[in-house]
Amino acid sequence: MLAKVFTSSVLGVEALPVEVEVDIVFGLPAFSTVGLAEGAVRESKDRVKAAIKNSGYEFPNKKITVNLAPADIKKAGTGFDLPIALGILATEEIIASEQLQDFAVVGELALDGLVRPVPGILPMVLAARDAGLRGIIVPKENAPEAAVVGGIDVIGISYLHQAVDFLSDNGTIEPTSVDAAMLFSAQRIHDVDFSEVKGQEHVKRALEVAAAGDHNVLMTGPPGSGKTMLARRLPTILPDLTFDEALETTKIYSVCGLLPDRCSLMTQRPFRAPHHTISDAGLIGGGNMPRPGEVSLAHNGVLFLDELPEFKKSVLEVLRQPLEDGRVTISRASSTLTFPARFVLVAALNPCPCGFLGDINHACSCSPLQVKRYEEKLSGPLLDRIDIHLQVPAVPFQKVASSREGEESQIIKERVTGAREIQKQRFQGRKGIYSNSQMNSRDLKKFCSLDAMALNLLERGMQQLGLSARAYHRILKIARTIADLAGQKNISSDHIAEAIQYRRLDRGRLP
């Protein structure tokens, strides 16, 4: 007899619908799995056999063939255990095969029949809904995450026999439901705030501009000047995630198995700060079965690279594609996958190996050759892709000891959100463009027209600093964002002047 069960396999950050076909015939006892099954999938036969027996059902002593269709795509993971077990029980007529046609099934089985959670449940639920299925049977621990998706019944189970009873109409399990609005309101509280930062007013202003236009930032300053402190507070002034952005971000964390405990939806913008020893694959993504890297985990949030020159040069150079396109494409012999990677890059570095070049309070101990080698670790093309360059000096004692608090993140966030609303209206109907930093040449011509005074100022700045064409475009984008923060339709010379100040490294290398 033949039974079919619907399930999914994660490919990148999306789920591929898979049909599990189970055929049982008389013959020598055997259990074979076909359809490009990876190691964990092939091992499922032992878990399935033990789980069926220990759940009180008889395991058929016959020839069992399991096919995972489509058969030309690799299947990985342990989520096929439960659909295979239910397919075997359906062929033995312990459950009605017709009942399975309305549900997708995902879950790993323990030897005693316990159903364990699996990563990547969110894209699987989305695939099941898009396939027109009525519901999906998932591990109970995965049910809150799965229920975030509307339009499909999510049945959470803890044991194999519960799934059998539910499909046999011997038991009732209420679909899991969650209140997405409540999740958003409960998890949007940050434990850091810009008001805690003493001094550095010009840096705070630049980070406000960066948040308003999605601009990348490079901060240069001595140790202890507050670069990391400032970077960690950037997510607190970014606009709230929309529901679609939250789903996008949650999918990535779900696939990687990195969703925090008892968190069914990522409602805060992510902040990722990988160590400088990270590999190319760790930053961009990769592996035999490519998985998202840090740039994708920072999608819709902030990627912070501290001690930028300490990263391997090959690692830094692979940042070019995500910085330019907002996505990462990884090619392998078997497949080509694209991961989302739209983030705000915040990079920090010391001005020299010892960290005190140009510091009035400390003497630099580096030779000119050491400083030159330190500078050469950062390529010009990479620096060109970073919109805002900032000098972060050491904070004077008077400001450190001051009890006066700065402007709160919520107040800054309101201004940033207002500027983003202007951009949302500006780019309405444009696919793939959400902020000023993503404008192309045609958009710059349309939305960044300059009057004679502003154009003259920009021309003199270009000539004196020797700016590249890419730097010219960056200045226009930054100026457009500054004008949006001020609520002004036209870009003035004041906006151009402030934007040029943020291209500090174009005046020369590190101080």
Short mmCIF file of C-alpha atoms in Angstrom, two decimals:
data_model
loop_
_atom_site.label_atom_id
_atom_site.label_comp_id
_atom_site.label_asym_id
_atom_site.label_seq_id
_atom_site.Cartn_x
_atom_site.Cartn_y
_atom_site.Cartn_z
CA MET A 1 0.00 0.00 0.00
CA LEU A 2 1.15 3.55 -0.71
CA ALA A 3 0.74 6.63 1.50
CA LYS A 4 1.74 10.24 0.89
CA VAL A 5 2.59 12.85 3.50
CA PHE A 6 3.39 16.52 2.85
CA THR A 7 6.36 18.17 4.56
CA SER A 8 9.13 20.70 3.77
CA SER A 9 12.89 20.95 3.53
CA VAL A 10 14.75 24.20 4.18
CA LEU A 11 16.88 25.43 1.30
CA GLY A 12 18.71 28.61 2.24
CA VAL A 13 16.11 30.67 4.10
CA GLU A 14 13.15 29.35 2.13
CA ALA A 15 11.33 26.03 2.41
CA LEU A 16 10.90 23.60 -0.46
CA PRO A 17 7.67 21.54 -0.39
CA VAL A 18 8.51 17.83 -0.17
CA GLU A 19 6.21 14.85 -0.62
CA VAL A 20 7.08 11.81 1.48
CA GLU A 21 5.90 8.66 -0.32
CA VAL A 22 5.85 5.47 1.75
CA ASP A 23 5.37 2.10 0.04
CA ILE A 24 5.15 -1.18 1.98
CA VAL A 25 5.09 -4.56 0.21
CA PHE A 26 5.58 -8.19 1.23
CA GLY A 27 9.18 -9.31 0.97
CA LEU A 28 12.36 -9.56 2.97
CA PRO A 29 12.31 -6.97 5.80
CA ALA A 30 14.12 -3.84 4.63
CA PHE A 31 13.90 -0.07 5.07
CA SER A 32 15.34 2.09 2.28
CA THR A 33 15.16 5.86 1.85
CA VAL A 34 15.66 7.40 -1.60
CA GLY A 35 15.52 10.95 -2.96
CA LEU A 36 18.97 12.43 -2.21
CA ALA A 37 18.67 12.01 1.56
CA GLU A 38 21.56 13.30 3.68
CA GLY A 39 22.98 11.40 6.67
CA ALA A 40 20.48 12.59 9.29
CA VAL A 41 17.58 11.71 6.97
CA ARG A 42 18.92 8.22 6.22
CA GLU A 43 19.36 7.56 9.95
CA SER A 44 15.69 8.37 10.54
CA LYS A 45 14.73 4.72 9.90
CA ASP A 46 16.15 3.67 13.28
CA ARG A 47 14.46 6.51 15.17
CA VAL A 48 11.17 5.91 13.37
CA LYS A 49 11.19 2.16 14.06
CA ALA A 50 11.90 2.60 17.77
CA ALA A 51 9.37 5.46 18.14
CA ILE A 52 6.57 3.44 16.51
CA LYS A 53 7.23 0.39 18.68
CA ASN A 54 7.59 2.37 21.91
CA SER A 55 4.37 4.28 21.18
CA GLY A 56 2.41 1.01 21.26
CA TYR A 57 2.05 0.37 17.52
CA GLU A 58 3.26 -2.62 15.54
CA PHE A 59 6.11 -1.94 13.13
CA PRO A 60 5.54 -3.77 9.82
CA ASN A 61 8.03 -6.59 9.22
CA LYS A 62 7.99 -6.00 5.45
CA LYS A 63 9.90 -4.19 2.70
CA ILE A 64 9.53 -0.43 3.24
CA THR A 65 10.54 2.15 0.64
CA VAL A 66 10.47 5.87 1.41
CA ASN A 67 10.83 8.34 -1.45
CA LEU A 68 11.38 12.07 -0.86
CA ALA A 69 10.11 13.99 -3.87
CA PRO A 70 11.36 15.93 -5.75
CA ALA A 71 14.19 13.42 -5.84
CA ASP A 72 16.81 15.66 -7.48
CA ILE A 73 17.23 18.08 -4.53
CA LYS A 74 19.19 17.21 -1.39
CA LYS A 75 17.15 16.73 1.78
CA ALA A 76 18.78 17.46 5.13
CA GLY A 77 17.68 17.63 8.75
CA THR A 78 15.69 15.52 11.18
CA GLY A 79 12.27 17.01 10.45
CA PHE A 80 11.37 14.05 8.18
CA ASP A 81 11.05 11.60 11.11
CA LEU A 82 7.43 12.39 11.96
CA PRO A 83 6.07 12.42 8.37
CA ILE A 84 7.83 9.10 7.64
CA ALA A 85 6.36 7.52 10.79
CA LEU A 86 2.85 8.76 9.98
CA GLY A 87 3.25 7.53 6.39
CA ILE A 88 4.12 4.03 7.65
CA LEU A 89 1.14 4.02 10.03
CA ALA A 90 -1.11 5.22 7.18
CA THR A 91 -0.03 2.33 4.94
CA GLU A 92 -0.90 -0.03 7.79
CA GLU A 93 -4.32 1.69 7.98
CA ILE A 94 -3.80 2.71 11.59
CA ILE A 95 -4.73 6.23 10.44
CA ALA A 96 -6.73 7.16 7.36
CA SER A 97 -4.48 8.21 4.49
CA GLU A 98 -7.05 10.80 3.35
CA GLN A 99 -6.71 12.69 6.63
CA LEU A 100 -3.07 13.40 5.88
CA GLN A 101 -3.80 15.20 2.63
CA ASP A 102 -4.94 18.38 4.39
CA PHE A 103 -1.87 18.73 6.63
CA ALA A 104 1.86 19.19 6.35
CA VAL A 105 3.89 17.37 9.00
CA VAL A 106 7.28 18.29 10.50
CA GLY A 107 9.15 16.94 13.52
CA GLU A 108 12.03 14.90 14.90
CA LEU A 109 11.28 11.73 16.84
CA ALA A 110 12.95 10.48 19.98
CA LEU A 111 13.14 6.71 20.54
CA ASP A 112 10.22 6.83 22.99
CA GLY A 113 7.93 8.68 20.55
CA LEU A 114 8.61 12.16 21.90
CA VAL A 115 8.44 14.83 19.16
CA ARG A 116 11.41 17.18 19.32
CA PRO A 117 11.59 20.71 17.84
CA VAL A 118 13.40 21.41 14.57
CA PRO A 119 15.00 24.60 13.19
CA GLY A 120 13.51 26.50 10.27
CA ILE A 121 9.87 25.95 11.19
CA LEU A 122 8.73 29.41 10.09
CA PRO A 123 9.61 29.08 6.37
CA MET A 124 8.08 25.58 6.45
CA VAL A 125 4.76 26.96 7.70
CA LEU A 126 4.84 29.66 5.04
CA ALA A 127 5.44 26.98 2.37
CA ALA A 128 2.52 24.90 3.68
CA ARG A 129 0.20 27.91 3.66
CA ASP A 130 1.25 28.87 0.14
CA ALA A 131 0.59 25.28 -0.98
CA GLY A 132 -3.04 25.68 0.12
CA LEU A 133 -2.97 23.16 2.97
CA ARG A 134 -5.45 23.49 5.82
CA GLY A 135 -2.94 23.02 8.62
CA ILE A 136 0.46 21.83 9.74
CA ILE A 137 1.43 19.42 12.53
CA VAL A 138 4.58 20.59 14.34
CA PRO A 139 6.43 19.92 17.62
CA LYS A 140 4.78 21.69 20.55
CA GLU A 141 7.90 23.80 21.23
CA ASN A 142 7.74 25.09 17.63
CA ALA A 143 4.01 25.85 17.71
CA PRO A 144 4.20 29.48 19.00
CA GLU A 145 6.72 30.35 16.28
CA ALA A 146 4.62 28.62 13.61
CA ALA A 147 1.42 30.33 14.76
CA VAL A 148 2.84 33.74 13.86
CA VAL A 149 1.84 32.93 10.28
CA GLY A 150 -1.84 33.53 9.71
CA GLY A 151 -4.22 31.62 7.43
CA ILE A 152 -3.23 28.10 8.50
CA ASP A 153 -4.05 25.88 11.51
CA VAL A 154 -0.99 25.03 13.63
CA ILE A 155 -1.34 21.77 15.57
CA GLY A 156 1.34 21.39 18.24
CA ILE A 157 2.03 17.87 19.54
CA SER A 158 4.44 16.38 22.08
CA TYR A 159 4.22 12.66 21.22
CA LEU A 160 3.68 10.52 18.14
CA HIS A 161 0.47 9.00 19.51
CA GLN A 162 -1.08 12.49 19.79
CA ALA A 163 -0.64 13.01 16.04
CA VAL A 164 -2.15 9.58 15.37
CA ASP A 165 -5.15 10.28 17.61
CA PHE A 166 -5.69 13.68 16.01
CA LEU A 167 -5.61 12.30 12.46
CA SER A 168 -7.85 9.39 13.48
CA ASP A 169 -10.44 11.74 15.03
CA ASN A 170 -9.87 10.09 18.43
CA GLY A 171 -8.68 13.30 20.03
CA THR A 172 -9.08 17.04 19.60
CA ILE A 173 -6.18 19.48 19.62
CA GLU A 174 -6.96 23.17 19.45
CA PRO A 175 -4.83 25.11 16.93
CA THR A 176 -2.16 27.27 18.54
CA SER A 177 -2.66 31.02 18.25
CA VAL A 178 -0.50 34.02 19.18
CA ASP A 179 -1.18 37.74 19.38
CA ALA A 180 1.46 39.36 17.14
CA ALA A 181 0.55 42.86 18.35
CA MET A 182 1.18 41.82 21.94
CA LEU A 183 4.52 40.28 20.96
CA PHE A 184 5.60 43.55 19.37
CA SER A 185 4.64 45.66 22.38
CA ALA A 186 6.23 43.28 24.90
CA GLN A 187 9.63 42.91 23.23
CA ARG A 188 10.47 46.40 22.01
CA ILE A 189 12.11 47.53 25.26
CA HIS A 190 15.86 48.18 24.97
CA ASP A 191 18.25 47.90 27.90
CA VAL A 192 20.54 50.69 26.59
CA ASP A 193 19.86 54.32 25.68
CA PHE A 194 21.63 57.20 23.97
CA SER A 195 21.09 59.36 27.06
CA GLU A 196 23.79 57.30 28.78
CA VAL A 197 26.48 58.53 26.35
CA LYS A 198 28.42 61.49 27.70
CA GLY A 199 29.67 64.01 25.14
CA GLN A 200 30.27 63.02 21.49
CA GLU A 201 27.38 65.19 20.30
CA HIS A 202 28.67 65.34 16.71
CA VAL A 203 28.88 61.52 16.61
CA LYS A 204 25.33 61.18 17.92
CA ARG A 205 24.17 63.56 15.20
CA ALA A 206 25.97 61.53 12.54
CA LEU A 207 24.43 58.28 13.83
CA GLU A 208 21.01 59.94 13.69
CA VAL A 209 21.66 60.76 10.03
CA ALA A 210 22.85 57.19 9.46
CA ALA A 211 19.70 55.75 11.06
CA ALA A 212 17.44 58.10 9.09
CA GLY A 213 18.88 57.13 5.71
CA ASP A 214 20.28 53.62 6.32
CA HIS A 215 23.84 54.88 5.80
CA ASN A 216 26.95 52.90 6.72
CA VAL A 217 29.31 54.42 9.29
CA LEU A 218 33.05 54.22 10.03
CA MET A 219 34.24 55.53 13.41
CA THR A 220 37.93 56.25 14.08
CA GLY A 221 39.18 57.04 17.56
CA PRO A 222 41.44 56.00 20.43
CA PRO A 223 40.55 53.16 22.83
CA GLY A 224 37.87 54.14 25.35
CA SER A 225 36.40 56.98 23.31
CA GLY A 226 32.99 55.29 23.19
CA LYS A 227 32.87 53.76 19.71
CA THR A 228 31.40 50.43 20.85
CA MET A 229 29.03 52.14 23.29
CA LEU A 230 27.67 54.35 20.50
CA ALA A 231 27.34 51.47 18.03
CA ARG A 232 25.36 49.33 20.49
CA ARG A 233 22.84 52.12 20.90
CA LEU A 234 22.20 52.62 17.18
CA PRO A 235 19.38 50.01 17.06
CA THR A 236 17.51 51.99 19.75
CA ILE A 237 16.92 54.88 17.32
CA LEU A 238 16.09 52.83 14.24
CA PRO A 239 12.40 52.71 13.25
CA ASP A 240 10.35 49.80 14.59
CA LEU A 241 10.29 46.65 12.50
CA THR A 242 7.21 46.19 10.37
CA PHE A 243 5.49 42.80 10.55
CA ASP A 244 6.90 41.78 7.17
CA GLU A 245 10.43 42.77 8.26
CA ALA A 246 9.97 40.85 11.51
CA LEU A 247 8.93 37.74 9.56
CA GLU A 248 11.95 38.12 7.25
CA THR A 249 14.32 38.41 10.20
CA THR A 250 12.68 35.58 12.16
CA LYS A 251 12.99 33.24 9.16
CA ILE A 252 16.76 33.68 9.14
CA TYR A 253 17.11 33.10 12.88
CA SER A 254 14.72 30.16 12.71
CA VAL A 255 16.77 28.44 9.97
CA CYS A 256 19.96 28.95 11.98
CA GLY A 257 18.33 27.72 15.21
CA LEU A 258 19.17 31.02 16.93
CA LEU A 259 15.73 32.20 18.03
CA PRO A 260 15.91 33.14 21.74
CA ASP A 261 14.04 30.89 24.16
CA ARG A 262 10.30 31.53 24.26
CA CYS A 263 10.61 34.01 21.40
CA SER A 264 8.30 33.27 18.49
CA LEU A 265 8.92 36.51 16.56
CA MET A 266 11.94 38.82 16.30
CA THR A 267 10.49 42.24 17.10
CA GLN A 268 13.74 44.12 17.74
CA ARG A 269 16.22 44.98 15.06
CA PRO A 270 19.20 42.60 15.35
CA PHE A 271 22.64 43.75 16.42
CA ARG A 272 25.50 41.47 15.37
CA ALA A 273 29.11 42.00 16.42
CA PRO A 274 31.29 39.13 15.10
CA HIS A 275 34.88 38.77 16.35
CA HIS A 276 37.69 39.75 13.99
CA THR A 277 38.84 36.11 13.73
CA ILE A 278 35.68 35.20 11.78
CA SER A 279 36.08 33.39 8.44
CA ASP A 280 34.66 34.32 5.04
CA ALA A 281 31.94 31.67 5.37
CA GLY A 282 31.11 32.79 8.91
CA LEU A 283 30.59 36.38 7.79
CA ILE A 284 28.94 35.89 4.41
CA GLY A 285 27.51 32.38 4.77
CA GLY A 286 28.47 29.08 3.22
CA GLY A 287 29.18 25.42 3.91
CA ASN A 288 28.33 22.24 2.00
CA MET A 289 24.67 23.06 2.54
CA PRO A 290 24.99 26.88 2.56
CA ARG A 291 23.72 28.58 5.71
CA PRO A 292 23.29 32.30 6.44
CA GLY A 293 26.29 34.19 7.82
CA GLU A 294 26.56 37.21 10.09
CA VAL A 295 25.59 39.65 7.33
CA SER A 296 22.27 37.83 6.94
CA LEU A 297 21.76 37.54 10.72
CA ALA A 298 22.11 41.35 10.76
CA HIS A 299 19.40 41.74 8.08
CA ASN A 300 17.11 44.67 8.92
CA GLY A 301 19.47 45.61 11.75
CA VAL A 302 23.06 46.58 12.51
CA LEU A 303 26.33 44.79 11.74
CA PHE A 304 29.12 46.08 13.99
CA LEU A 305 32.73 45.31 13.03
CA ASP A 306 35.03 46.42 15.83
CA GLU A 307 38.79 46.71 15.20
CA LEU A 308 38.13 46.69 11.45
CA PRO A 309 41.77 46.38 10.27
CA GLU A 310 42.19 43.23 12.37
CA PHE A 311 39.75 41.36 10.11
CA LYS A 312 41.38 39.37 7.33
CA LYS A 313 41.50 41.35 4.11
CA SER A 314 39.68 38.58 2.20
CA VAL A 315 36.85 38.73 4.75
CA LEU A 316 36.47 42.50 4.36
CA GLU A 317 36.47 42.35 0.57
CA VAL A 318 33.54 39.92 0.45
CA LEU A 319 31.47 42.63 2.12
CA ARG A 320 31.27 44.51 -1.17
CA GLN A 321 28.27 42.61 -2.60
CA PRO A 322 26.00 42.86 0.47
CA LEU A 323 26.90 46.53 0.96
CA GLU A 324 26.04 47.27 -2.65
CA ASP A 325 23.11 44.92 -3.34
CA GLY A 326 21.60 44.10 0.07
CA ARG A 327 21.93 40.36 -0.54
CA VAL A 328 24.51 37.58 -0.73
CA THR A 329 24.68 34.95 -3.47
CA ILE A 330 26.48 31.70 -2.68
CA SER A 331 27.15 29.28 -5.52
CA ARG A 332 27.87 25.59 -5.10
CA ALA A 333 28.05 22.76 -7.63
CA SER A 334 24.58 21.56 -6.62
CA SER A 335 22.79 24.88 -6.15
CA THR A 336 22.96 28.66 -6.00
CA LEU A 337 21.34 30.33 -3.00
CA THR A 338 20.64 33.98 -2.25
CA PHE A 339 20.40 35.25 1.32
CA PRO A 340 19.02 38.68 2.31
CA ALA A 341 21.64 41.01 3.81
CA ARG A 342 20.30 44.56 4.07
CA PHE A 343 21.85 46.12 7.16
CA VAL A 344 23.52 49.24 8.51
CA LEU A 345 27.26 48.64 8.77
CA VAL A 346 29.01 50.30 11.69
CA ALA A 347 32.77 49.81 11.66
CA ALA A 348 35.22 51.01 14.29
CA LEU A 349 39.00 51.22 14.31
CA ASN A 350 41.90 52.84 16.09
CA PRO A 351 43.90 55.47 14.19
CA CYS A 352 47.06 53.34 14.43
CA PRO A 353 48.20 50.00 15.91
CA CYS A 354 48.78 51.47 19.39
CA GLY A 355 45.58 53.52 19.11
CA PHE A 356 46.86 56.97 20.09
CA LEU A 357 47.86 58.66 16.82
CA GLY A 358 46.58 62.24 16.98
CA ASP A 359 45.49 61.93 20.63
CA ILE A 360 46.54 65.02 22.62
CA ASN A 361 46.57 63.05 25.89
CA HIS A 362 48.80 60.15 24.84
CA ALA A 363 51.92 59.84 22.72
CA CYS A 364 51.80 57.47 19.73
CA SER A 365 54.48 54.77 19.79
CA CYS A 366 54.00 53.61 16.18
CA SER A 367 56.48 54.18 13.39
CA PRO A 368 55.33 55.70 10.07
CA LEU A 369 55.80 52.29 8.42
CA GLN A 370 53.55 50.60 10.99
CA VAL A 371 50.87 53.25 10.46
CA LYS A 372 51.11 52.85 6.69
CA ARG A 373 50.73 49.06 6.89
CA TYR A 374 47.78 49.53 9.24
CA GLU A 375 46.09 51.87 6.77
CA GLU A 376 46.68 49.53 3.83
CA LYS A 377 44.55 46.84 5.44
CA LEU A 378 41.49 48.85 4.37
CA SER A 379 40.97 49.10 0.61
CA GLY A 380 39.72 52.22 -1.11
CA PRO A 381 36.71 50.45 -2.71
CA LEU A 382 35.55 49.27 0.71
CA LEU A 383 35.88 52.74 2.25
CA ASP A 384 34.00 54.22 -0.72
CA ARG A 385 31.03 52.02 0.17
CA ILE A 386 30.87 53.45 3.69
CA ASP A 387 28.87 56.67 3.57
CA ILE A 388 29.83 58.39 6.83
CA HIS A 389 33.38 58.69 8.20
CA LEU A 390 33.67 59.98 11.78
CA GLN A 391 36.45 61.02 14.12
CA VAL A 392 35.60 60.00 17.71
CA PRO A 393 37.98 61.80 20.09
CA ALA A 394 38.56 60.90 23.73
CA VAL A 395 35.90 62.33 26.05
CA PRO A 396 37.17 65.08 28.41
CA PHE A 397 36.98 64.41 32.16
CA GLN A 398 34.46 67.18 32.73
CA LYS A 399 31.93 65.50 30.42
CA VAL A 400 32.60 62.01 31.79
CA ALA A 401 32.01 63.20 35.35
CA SER A 402 28.99 65.33 34.44
CA SER A 403 25.63 64.20 35.80
CA ARG A 404 23.82 65.79 32.86
CA GLU A 405 22.18 63.20 30.61
CA GLY A 406 21.96 63.50 26.86
CA GLU A 407 18.95 63.25 24.59
CA GLU A 408 16.98 60.03 24.99
CA SER A 409 16.85 57.44 22.23
CA GLN A 410 13.06 57.74 21.95
CA ILE A 411 13.26 61.43 21.06
CA ILE A 412 15.91 60.80 18.41
CA LYS A 413 13.91 57.83 17.13
CA GLU A 414 10.86 60.02 16.52
CA ARG A 415 12.88 62.30 14.24
CA VAL A 416 14.39 59.29 12.45
CA THR A 417 10.95 57.72 11.97
CA GLY A 418 9.65 61.00 10.53
CA ALA A 419 12.49 61.09 8.00
CA ARG A 420 11.85 57.46 7.07
CA GLU A 421 8.18 58.24 6.47
CA ILE A 422 9.21 60.94 4.00
CA GLN A 423 11.39 58.40 2.20
CA LYS A 424 8.61 55.83 2.24
CA GLN A 425 6.35 58.25 0.41
CA ARG A 426 9.16 59.24 -1.96
CA PHE A 427 9.88 55.67 -3.04
CA GLN A 428 6.31 54.42 -2.98
CA GLY A 429 5.83 51.84 -5.70
CA ARG A 430 9.56 51.33 -6.18
CA LYS A 431 10.56 47.71 -5.60
CA GLY A 432 13.74 47.18 -3.57
CA ILE A 433 14.21 50.82 -2.53
CA TYR A 434 13.25 51.75 1.01
CA SER A 435 15.75 54.46 2.03
CA ASN A 436 18.00 57.18 0.63
CA SER A 437 21.11 54.99 0.79
CA GLN A 438 19.58 52.68 -1.85
CA MET A 439 18.99 55.37 -4.48
CA ASN A 440 20.52 54.80 -7.90
CA SER A 441 21.78 57.41 -10.39
CA ARG A 442 18.31 58.03 -11.80
CA ASP A 443 16.90 58.63 -8.31
CA LEU A 444 19.74 61.00 -7.45
CA LYS A 445 18.96 63.05 -10.54
CA LYS A 446 15.27 63.15 -9.69
CA PHE A 447 15.33 63.70 -5.91
CA CYS A 448 18.69 65.42 -5.27
CA SER A 449 18.63 68.50 -7.46
CA LEU A 450 20.81 71.36 -6.12
CA ASP A 451 20.54 75.11 -6.37
CA ALA A 452 23.49 77.15 -7.64
CA MET A 453 25.00 77.79 -4.20
CA ALA A 454 24.84 74.15 -3.13
CA LEU A 455 26.17 72.97 -6.49
CA ASN A 456 29.11 75.40 -6.28
CA LEU A 457 29.96 74.23 -2.77
CA LEU A 458 29.87 70.59 -3.83
CA GLU A 459 32.06 71.32 -6.86
CA ARG A 460 34.71 72.99 -4.71
CA GLY A 461 34.59 70.12 -2.24
CA MET A 462 35.02 67.57 -5.00
CA GLN A 463 38.05 69.40 -6.41
CA GLN A 464 39.80 70.05 -3.10
CA LEU A 465 39.27 66.55 -1.68
CA GLY A 466 39.73 64.65 -4.94
CA LEU A 467 36.50 62.72 -4.44
CA SER A 468 35.54 59.71 -6.56
CA ALA A 469 32.25 59.46 -8.43
CA ARG A 470 31.01 57.03 -5.77
CA ALA A 471 31.89 59.51 -2.99
CA TYR A 472 30.01 62.23 -4.93
CA HIS A 473 26.90 60.05 -4.94
CA ARG A 474 27.33 59.28 -1.23
CA ILE A 475 27.41 62.99 -0.40
CA LEU A 476 24.19 63.59 -2.31
CA LYS A 477 22.48 60.71 -0.49
CA ILE A 478 23.62 61.95 2.90
CA ALA A 479 22.54 65.51 2.07
CA ARG A 480 19.12 64.21 1.02
CA THR A 481 18.78 62.48 4.40
CA ILE A 482 19.85 65.60 6.31
CA ALA A 483 17.21 67.58 4.43
CA ASP A 484 14.59 64.94 5.27
CA LEU A 485 15.48 65.18 8.97
CA ALA A 486 14.97 68.93 8.71
CA GLY A 487 11.65 68.39 6.89
CA GLN A 488 12.84 70.32 3.85
CA LYS A 489 12.01 69.38 0.28
CA ASN A 490 15.11 70.94 -1.32
CA ILE A 491 18.77 70.30 -0.50
CA SER A 492 20.54 73.49 0.58
CA SER A 493 24.22 74.39 0.85
CA ASP A 494 24.02 73.78 4.63
CA HIS A 495 23.02 70.19 4.01
CA ILE A 496 25.83 69.74 1.48
CA ALA A 497 28.36 71.25 3.91
CA GLU A 498 27.36 68.85 6.68
CA ALA A 499 27.42 65.90 4.26
CA ILE A 500 30.95 66.75 3.08
CA GLN A 501 32.13 66.77 6.71
CA TYR A 502 31.09 63.13 6.94
CA ARG A 503 33.58 62.14 4.19
CA ARG A 504 36.62 62.71 6.42
CA LEU A 505 38.75 59.91 4.96
CA ASP A 506 38.48 61.44 1.50
CA ARG A 507 40.75 64.23 2.75
CA GLY A 508 43.51 61.72 3.41
CA ARG A 509 44.02 58.46 5.24
CA LEU A 510 43.80 57.92 8.98
CA PRO A 511 45.02 60.89 11.11
#
